[in-house]
PDB file of C-alpha atoms in Angstrom:
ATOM      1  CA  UNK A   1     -50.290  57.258-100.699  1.00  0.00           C
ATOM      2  CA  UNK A   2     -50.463  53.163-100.649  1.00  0.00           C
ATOM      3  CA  UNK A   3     -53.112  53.413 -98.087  1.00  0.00           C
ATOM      4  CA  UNK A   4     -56.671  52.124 -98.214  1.00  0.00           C
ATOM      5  CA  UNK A   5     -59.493  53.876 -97.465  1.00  0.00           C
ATOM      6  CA  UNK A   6     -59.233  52.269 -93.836  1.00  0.00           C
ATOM      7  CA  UNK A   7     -55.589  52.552 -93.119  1.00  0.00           C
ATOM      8  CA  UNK A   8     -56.053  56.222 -93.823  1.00  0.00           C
ATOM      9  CA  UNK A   9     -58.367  56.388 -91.463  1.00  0.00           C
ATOM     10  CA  UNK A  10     -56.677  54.971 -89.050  1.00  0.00           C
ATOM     11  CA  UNK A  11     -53.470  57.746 -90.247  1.00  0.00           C
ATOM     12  CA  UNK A  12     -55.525  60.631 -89.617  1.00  0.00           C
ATOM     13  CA  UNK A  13     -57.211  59.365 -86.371  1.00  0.00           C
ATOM     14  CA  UNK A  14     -53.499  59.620 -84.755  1.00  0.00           C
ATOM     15  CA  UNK A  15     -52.654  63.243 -83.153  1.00  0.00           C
ATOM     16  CA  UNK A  16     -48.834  62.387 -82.548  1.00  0.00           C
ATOM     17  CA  UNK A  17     -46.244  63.205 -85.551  1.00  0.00           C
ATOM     18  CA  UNK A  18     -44.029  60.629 -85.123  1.00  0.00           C
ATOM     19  CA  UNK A  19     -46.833  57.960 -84.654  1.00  0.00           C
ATOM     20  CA  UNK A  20     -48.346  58.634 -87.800  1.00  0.00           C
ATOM     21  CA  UNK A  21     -45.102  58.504 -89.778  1.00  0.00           C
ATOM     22  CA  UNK A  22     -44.316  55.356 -87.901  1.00  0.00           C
ATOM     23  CA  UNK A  23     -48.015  53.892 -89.022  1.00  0.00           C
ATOM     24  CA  UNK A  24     -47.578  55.022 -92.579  1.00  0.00           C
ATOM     25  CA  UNK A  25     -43.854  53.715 -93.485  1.00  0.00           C
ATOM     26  CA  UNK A  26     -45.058  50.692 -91.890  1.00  0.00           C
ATOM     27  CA  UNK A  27     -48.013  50.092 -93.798  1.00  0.00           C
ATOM     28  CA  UNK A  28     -46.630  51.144 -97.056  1.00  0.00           C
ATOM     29  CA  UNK A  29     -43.710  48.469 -96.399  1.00  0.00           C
ATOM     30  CA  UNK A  30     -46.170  46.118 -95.484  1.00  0.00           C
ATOM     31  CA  UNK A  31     -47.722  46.305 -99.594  1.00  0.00           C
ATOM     32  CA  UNK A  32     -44.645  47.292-101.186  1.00  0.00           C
ATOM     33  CA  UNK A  33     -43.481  43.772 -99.906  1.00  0.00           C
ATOM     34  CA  UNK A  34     -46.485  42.094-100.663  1.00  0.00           C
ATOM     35  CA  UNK A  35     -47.028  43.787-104.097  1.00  0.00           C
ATOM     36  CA  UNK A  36     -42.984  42.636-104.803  1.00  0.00           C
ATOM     37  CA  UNK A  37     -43.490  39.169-103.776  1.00  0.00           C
ATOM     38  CA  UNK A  38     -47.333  39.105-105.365  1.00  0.00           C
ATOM     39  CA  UNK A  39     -46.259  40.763-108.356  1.00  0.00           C
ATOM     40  CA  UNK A  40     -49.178  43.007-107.719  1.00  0.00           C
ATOM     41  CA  UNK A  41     -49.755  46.561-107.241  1.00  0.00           C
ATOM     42  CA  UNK A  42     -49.378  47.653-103.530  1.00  0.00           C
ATOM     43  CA  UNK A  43     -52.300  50.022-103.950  1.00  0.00           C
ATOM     44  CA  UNK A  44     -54.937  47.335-104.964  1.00  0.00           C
ATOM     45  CA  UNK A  45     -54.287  44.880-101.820  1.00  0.00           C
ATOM     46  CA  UNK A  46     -57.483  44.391-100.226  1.00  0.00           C
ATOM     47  CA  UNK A  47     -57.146  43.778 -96.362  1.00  0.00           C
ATOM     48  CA  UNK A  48     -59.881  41.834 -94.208  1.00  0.00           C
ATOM     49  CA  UNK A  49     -59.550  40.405 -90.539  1.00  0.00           C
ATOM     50  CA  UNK A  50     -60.008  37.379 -89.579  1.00  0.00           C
ATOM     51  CA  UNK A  51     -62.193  36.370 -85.932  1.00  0.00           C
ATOM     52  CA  UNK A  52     -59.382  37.347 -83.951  1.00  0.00           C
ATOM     53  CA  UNK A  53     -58.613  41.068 -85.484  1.00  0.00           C
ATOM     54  CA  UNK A  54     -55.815  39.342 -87.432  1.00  0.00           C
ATOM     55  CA  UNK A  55     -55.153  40.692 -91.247  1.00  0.00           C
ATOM     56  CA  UNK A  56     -54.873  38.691 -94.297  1.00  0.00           C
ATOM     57  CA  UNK A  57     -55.364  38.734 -98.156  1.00  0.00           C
ATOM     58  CA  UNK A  58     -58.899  37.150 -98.666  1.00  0.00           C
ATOM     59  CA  UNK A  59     -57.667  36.034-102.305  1.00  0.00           C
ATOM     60  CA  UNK A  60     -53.696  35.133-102.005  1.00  0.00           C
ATOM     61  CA  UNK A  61     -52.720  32.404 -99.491  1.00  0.00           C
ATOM     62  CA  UNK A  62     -49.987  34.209 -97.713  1.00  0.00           C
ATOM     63  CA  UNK A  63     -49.209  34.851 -94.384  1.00  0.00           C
ATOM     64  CA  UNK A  64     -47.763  37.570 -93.396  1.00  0.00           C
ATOM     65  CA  UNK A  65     -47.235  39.685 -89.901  1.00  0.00           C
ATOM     66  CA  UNK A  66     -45.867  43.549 -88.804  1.00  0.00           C
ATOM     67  CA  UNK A  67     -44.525  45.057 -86.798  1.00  0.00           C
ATOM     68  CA  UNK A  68     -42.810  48.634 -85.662  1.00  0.00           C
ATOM     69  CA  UNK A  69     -41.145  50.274 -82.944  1.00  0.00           C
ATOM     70  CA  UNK A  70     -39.168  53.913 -82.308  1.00  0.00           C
ATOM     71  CA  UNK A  71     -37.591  53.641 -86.011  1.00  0.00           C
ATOM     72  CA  UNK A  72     -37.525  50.169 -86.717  1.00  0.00           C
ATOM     73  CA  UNK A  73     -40.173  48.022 -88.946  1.00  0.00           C
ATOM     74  CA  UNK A  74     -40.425  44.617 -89.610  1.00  0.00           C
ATOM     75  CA  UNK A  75     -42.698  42.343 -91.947  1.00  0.00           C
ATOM     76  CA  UNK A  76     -42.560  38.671 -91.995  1.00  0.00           C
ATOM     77  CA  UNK A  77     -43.931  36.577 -95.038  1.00  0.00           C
ATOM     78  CA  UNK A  78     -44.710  33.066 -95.105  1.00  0.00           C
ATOM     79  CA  UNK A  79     -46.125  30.775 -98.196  1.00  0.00           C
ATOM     80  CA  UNK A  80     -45.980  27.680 -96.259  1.00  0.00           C
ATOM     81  CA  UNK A  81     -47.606  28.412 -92.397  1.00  0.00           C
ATOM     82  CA  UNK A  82     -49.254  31.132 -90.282  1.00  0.00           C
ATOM     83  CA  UNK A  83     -46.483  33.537 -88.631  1.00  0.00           C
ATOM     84  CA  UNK A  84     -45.975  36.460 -86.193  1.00  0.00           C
ATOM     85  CA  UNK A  85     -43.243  39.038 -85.480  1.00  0.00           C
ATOM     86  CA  UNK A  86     -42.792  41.460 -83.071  1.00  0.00           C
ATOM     87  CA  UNK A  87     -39.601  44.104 -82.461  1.00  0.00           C
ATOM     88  CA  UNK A  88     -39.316  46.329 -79.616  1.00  0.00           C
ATOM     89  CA  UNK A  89     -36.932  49.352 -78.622  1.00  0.00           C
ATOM     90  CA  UNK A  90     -35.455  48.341 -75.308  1.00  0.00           C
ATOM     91  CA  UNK A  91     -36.778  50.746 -72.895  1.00  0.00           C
ATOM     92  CA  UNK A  92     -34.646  52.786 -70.316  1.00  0.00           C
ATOM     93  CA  UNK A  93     -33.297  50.574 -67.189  1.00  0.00           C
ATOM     94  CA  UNK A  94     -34.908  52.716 -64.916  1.00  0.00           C
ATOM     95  CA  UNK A  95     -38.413  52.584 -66.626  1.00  0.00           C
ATOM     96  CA  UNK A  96     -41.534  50.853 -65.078  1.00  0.00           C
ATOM     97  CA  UNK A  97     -41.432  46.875 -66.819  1.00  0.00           C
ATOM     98  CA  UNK A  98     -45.260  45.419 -66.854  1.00  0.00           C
ATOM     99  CA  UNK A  99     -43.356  41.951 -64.762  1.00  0.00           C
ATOM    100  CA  UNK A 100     -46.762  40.367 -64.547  1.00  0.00           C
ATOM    101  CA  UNK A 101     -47.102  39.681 -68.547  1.00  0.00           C
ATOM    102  CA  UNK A 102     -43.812  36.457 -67.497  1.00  0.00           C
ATOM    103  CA  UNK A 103     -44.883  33.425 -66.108  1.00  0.00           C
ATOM    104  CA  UNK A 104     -43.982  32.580 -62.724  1.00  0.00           C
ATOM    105  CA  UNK A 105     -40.923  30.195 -64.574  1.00  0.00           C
ATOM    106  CA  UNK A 106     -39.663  32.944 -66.329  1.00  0.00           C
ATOM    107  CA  UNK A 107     -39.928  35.613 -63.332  1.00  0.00           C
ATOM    108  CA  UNK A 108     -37.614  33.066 -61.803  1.00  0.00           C
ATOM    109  CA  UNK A 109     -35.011  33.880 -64.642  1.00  0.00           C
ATOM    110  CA  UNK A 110     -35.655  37.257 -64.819  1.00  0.00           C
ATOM    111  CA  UNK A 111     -34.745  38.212 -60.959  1.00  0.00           C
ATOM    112  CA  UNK A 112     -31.538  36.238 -61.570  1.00  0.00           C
ATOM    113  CA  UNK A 113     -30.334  38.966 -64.001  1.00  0.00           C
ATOM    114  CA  UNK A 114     -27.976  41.413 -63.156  1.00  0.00           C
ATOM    115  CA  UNK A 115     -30.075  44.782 -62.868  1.00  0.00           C
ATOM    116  CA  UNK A 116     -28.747  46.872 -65.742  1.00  0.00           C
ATOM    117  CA  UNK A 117     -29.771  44.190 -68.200  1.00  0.00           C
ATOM    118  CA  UNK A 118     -33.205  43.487 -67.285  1.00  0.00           C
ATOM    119  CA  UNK A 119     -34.666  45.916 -69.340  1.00  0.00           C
ATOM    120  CA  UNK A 120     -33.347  43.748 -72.455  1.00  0.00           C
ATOM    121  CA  UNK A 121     -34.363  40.745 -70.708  1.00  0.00           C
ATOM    122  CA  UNK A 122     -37.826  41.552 -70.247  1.00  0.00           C
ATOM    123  CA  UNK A 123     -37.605  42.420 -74.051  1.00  0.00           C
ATOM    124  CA  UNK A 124     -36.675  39.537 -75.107  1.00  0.00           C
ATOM    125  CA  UNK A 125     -39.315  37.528 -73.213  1.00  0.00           C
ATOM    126  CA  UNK A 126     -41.928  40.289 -74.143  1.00  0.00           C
ATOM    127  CA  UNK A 127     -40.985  39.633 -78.314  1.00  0.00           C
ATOM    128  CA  UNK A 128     -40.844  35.923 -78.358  1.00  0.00           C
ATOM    129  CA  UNK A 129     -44.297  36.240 -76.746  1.00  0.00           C
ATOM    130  CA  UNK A 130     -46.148  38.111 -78.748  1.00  0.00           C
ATOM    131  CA  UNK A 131     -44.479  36.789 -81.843  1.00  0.00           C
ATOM    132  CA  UNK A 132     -46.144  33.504 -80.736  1.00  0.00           C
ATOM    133  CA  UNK A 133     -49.921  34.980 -80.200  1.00  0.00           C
ATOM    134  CA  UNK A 134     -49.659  36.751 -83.501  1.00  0.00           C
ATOM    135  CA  UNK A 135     -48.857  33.731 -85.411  1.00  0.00           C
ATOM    136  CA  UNK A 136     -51.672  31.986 -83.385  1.00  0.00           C
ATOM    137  CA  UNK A 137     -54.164  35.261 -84.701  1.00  0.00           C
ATOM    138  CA  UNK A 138     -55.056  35.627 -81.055  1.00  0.00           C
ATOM    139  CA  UNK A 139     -52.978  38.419 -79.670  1.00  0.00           C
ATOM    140  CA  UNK A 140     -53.044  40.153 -76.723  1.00  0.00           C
ATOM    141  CA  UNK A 141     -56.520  38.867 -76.283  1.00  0.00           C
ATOM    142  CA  UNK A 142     -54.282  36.018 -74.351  1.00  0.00           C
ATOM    143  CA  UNK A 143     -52.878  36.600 -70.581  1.00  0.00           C
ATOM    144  CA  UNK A 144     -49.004  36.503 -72.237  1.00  0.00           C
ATOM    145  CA  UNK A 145     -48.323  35.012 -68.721  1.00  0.00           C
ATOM    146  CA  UNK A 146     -50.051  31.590 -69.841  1.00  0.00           C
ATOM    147  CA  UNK A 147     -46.898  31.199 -72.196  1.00  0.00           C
ATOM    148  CA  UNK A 148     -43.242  30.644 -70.769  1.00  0.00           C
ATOM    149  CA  UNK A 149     -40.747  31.114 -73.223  1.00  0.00           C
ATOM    150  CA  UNK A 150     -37.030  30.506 -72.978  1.00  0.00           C
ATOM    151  CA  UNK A 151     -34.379  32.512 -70.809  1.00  0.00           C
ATOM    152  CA  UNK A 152     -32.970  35.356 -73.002  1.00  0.00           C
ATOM    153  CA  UNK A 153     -30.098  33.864 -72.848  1.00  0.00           C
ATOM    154  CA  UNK A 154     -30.924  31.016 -74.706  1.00  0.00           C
ATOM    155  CA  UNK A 155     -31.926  29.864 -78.175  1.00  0.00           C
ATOM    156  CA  UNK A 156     -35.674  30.924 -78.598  1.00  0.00           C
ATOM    157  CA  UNK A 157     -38.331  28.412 -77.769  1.00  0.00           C
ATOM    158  CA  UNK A 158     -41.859  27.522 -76.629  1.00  0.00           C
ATOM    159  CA  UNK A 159     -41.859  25.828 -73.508  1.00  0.00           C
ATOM    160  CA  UNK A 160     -45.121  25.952 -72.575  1.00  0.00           C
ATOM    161  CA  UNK A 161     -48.501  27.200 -72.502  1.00  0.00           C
ATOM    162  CA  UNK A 162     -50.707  26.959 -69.661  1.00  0.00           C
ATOM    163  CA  UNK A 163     -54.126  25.654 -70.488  1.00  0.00           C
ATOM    164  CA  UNK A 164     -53.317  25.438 -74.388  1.00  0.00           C
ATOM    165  CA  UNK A 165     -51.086  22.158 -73.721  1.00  0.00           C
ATOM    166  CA  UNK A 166     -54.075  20.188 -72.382  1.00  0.00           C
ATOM    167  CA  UNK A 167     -56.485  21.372 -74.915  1.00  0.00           C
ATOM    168  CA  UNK A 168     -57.127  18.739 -78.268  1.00  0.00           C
ATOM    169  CA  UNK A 169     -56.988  21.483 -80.512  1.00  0.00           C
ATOM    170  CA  UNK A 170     -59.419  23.335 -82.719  1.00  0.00           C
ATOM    171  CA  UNK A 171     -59.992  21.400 -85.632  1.00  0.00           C
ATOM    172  CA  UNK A 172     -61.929  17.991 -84.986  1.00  0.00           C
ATOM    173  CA  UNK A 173     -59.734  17.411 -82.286  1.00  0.00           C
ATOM    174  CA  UNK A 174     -56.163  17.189 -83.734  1.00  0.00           C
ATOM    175  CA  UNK A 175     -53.540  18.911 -82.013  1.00  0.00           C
ATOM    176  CA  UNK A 176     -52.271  22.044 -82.326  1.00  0.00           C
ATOM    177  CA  UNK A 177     -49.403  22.592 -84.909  1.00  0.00           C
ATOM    178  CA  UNK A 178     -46.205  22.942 -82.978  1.00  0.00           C
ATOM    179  CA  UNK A 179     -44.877  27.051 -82.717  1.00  0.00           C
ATOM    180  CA  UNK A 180     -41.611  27.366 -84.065  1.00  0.00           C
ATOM    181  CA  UNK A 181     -39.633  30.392 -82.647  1.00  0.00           C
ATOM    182  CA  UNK A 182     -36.961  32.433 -83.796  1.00  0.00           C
ATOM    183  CA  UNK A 183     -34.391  35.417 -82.355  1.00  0.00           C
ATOM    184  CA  UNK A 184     -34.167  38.142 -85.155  1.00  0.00           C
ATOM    185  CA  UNK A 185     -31.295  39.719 -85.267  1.00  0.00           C
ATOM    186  CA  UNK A 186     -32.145  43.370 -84.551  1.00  0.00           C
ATOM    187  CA  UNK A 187     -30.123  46.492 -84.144  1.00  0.00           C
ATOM    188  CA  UNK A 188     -28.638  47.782 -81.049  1.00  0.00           C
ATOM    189  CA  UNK A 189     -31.267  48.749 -78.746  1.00  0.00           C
ATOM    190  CA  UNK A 190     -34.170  46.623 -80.269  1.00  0.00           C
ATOM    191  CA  UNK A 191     -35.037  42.750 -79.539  1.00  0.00           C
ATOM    192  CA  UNK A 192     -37.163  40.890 -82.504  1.00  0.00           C
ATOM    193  CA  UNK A 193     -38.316  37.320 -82.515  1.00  0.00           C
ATOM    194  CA  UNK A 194     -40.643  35.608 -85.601  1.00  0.00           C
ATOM    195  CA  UNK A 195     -43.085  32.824 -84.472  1.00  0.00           C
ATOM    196  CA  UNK A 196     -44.192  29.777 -87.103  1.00  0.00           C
ATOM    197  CA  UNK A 197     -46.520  27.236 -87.243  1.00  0.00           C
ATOM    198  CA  UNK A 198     -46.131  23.946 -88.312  1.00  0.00           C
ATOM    199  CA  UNK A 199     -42.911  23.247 -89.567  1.00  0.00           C
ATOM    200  CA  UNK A 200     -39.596  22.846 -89.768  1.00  0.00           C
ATOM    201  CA  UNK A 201     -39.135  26.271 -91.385  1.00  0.00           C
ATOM    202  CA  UNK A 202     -35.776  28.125 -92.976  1.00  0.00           C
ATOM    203  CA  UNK A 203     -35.669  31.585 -91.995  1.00  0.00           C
ATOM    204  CA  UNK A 204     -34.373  33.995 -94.525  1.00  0.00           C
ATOM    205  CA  UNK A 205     -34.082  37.342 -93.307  1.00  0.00           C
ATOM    206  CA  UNK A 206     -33.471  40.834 -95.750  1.00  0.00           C
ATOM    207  CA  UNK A 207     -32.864  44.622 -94.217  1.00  0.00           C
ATOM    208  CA  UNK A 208     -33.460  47.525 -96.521  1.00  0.00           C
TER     209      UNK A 208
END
């Protein structure tokens, strides 16, 4: 097993079958990936966390993110600026949708879409989202609500964040690097979106 000590931890803490094989192809993607583009061994990666609970290589400046949902993982990798993914299985129209993670703006899209596809809808709002707070490193630790995103129906984007626009930024003052957000192009049933700072950026997606 590529698993650290941790990780498999972590593996035999969860009672469910198919969440534990969902953690452990994940994770092993996670440092096959790595190891490929490190030209390291996947086994030796050391993981630490930074303030926020956020991973990263203490001795290789990359970025990298994961993600996984029902039977679809993804990892993004980035040399150049801090980045986040998330992908989600579109739940069932009927199911209960947690409508207070969208800002009041995007509510106002949302109840403008035809019923049977607001289960994809909230998806889409919910991935762009949290691809954004887990390029920032600070999660769900954020009311997603403070963030307004684009309609689903078009091009991914930032287009605001309450609170964080007025702030001067964390380092001495200087701004905060612009997010850069991105639709991935998932299978059916599944919404993804990849957040970067900084930028511009070119996107270069793989599938195995």
């Amino acid at each position: 097993m590529l698993l650290d000590e941790r990780e498999r931890r972590v593996y035999e803490s969860l009672t469910e079958e198919r969440v534990r094989a969902q953690y452990v192809t994940a994770h092993a993607l996670l440092r096959t990936v790595l190891g490929e583009v490190l030209d390291r061994d996947p086994a030796s990666l050391s993981f630490a966390k930074g303030p926020h609970g956020k991973p990263y290589l203490a001795d290789v400046p990359v970025e990298f993110s994961l993600s996984h949902s029902g039977e679809l993982v993804a990892v993004a990798l980035s040399l150049e600026a801090p980045v986040g993914v998330d992908v989600e299985r579109v739940p069932e129209p009927s199911a209960e949708l947690p409508l207070p993670v969208l800002s009041s703006a995007e509510r106002a899209e949302y109840d403008r879409v035809a019923a049977p596809e607001r289960a994809a809808a909230f998806t889409t709002y919910w991935v762009r989202k949290e691809a954004v707070l887990k390029a920032t490193g600070e999660g769900l630790r954020v009311d997603p609500a403070r963030l307004t995103v684009a309609a689903p129906d078009r091009p991914a984007e930032l287009l605001g964040w309450r609170g964080r626009d007025a702030e001067p930024g964390r380092d001495g003052g200087q701004p905060h690097p612009p997010v850069r957000l991105y639709d991935l192009d998932a299978v059916d049933g599944y919404r993804g979106a990849v957040a970067l700072l900084g930028g511009p950026h070119r996107i270069v997606p793989r599938s195995c």
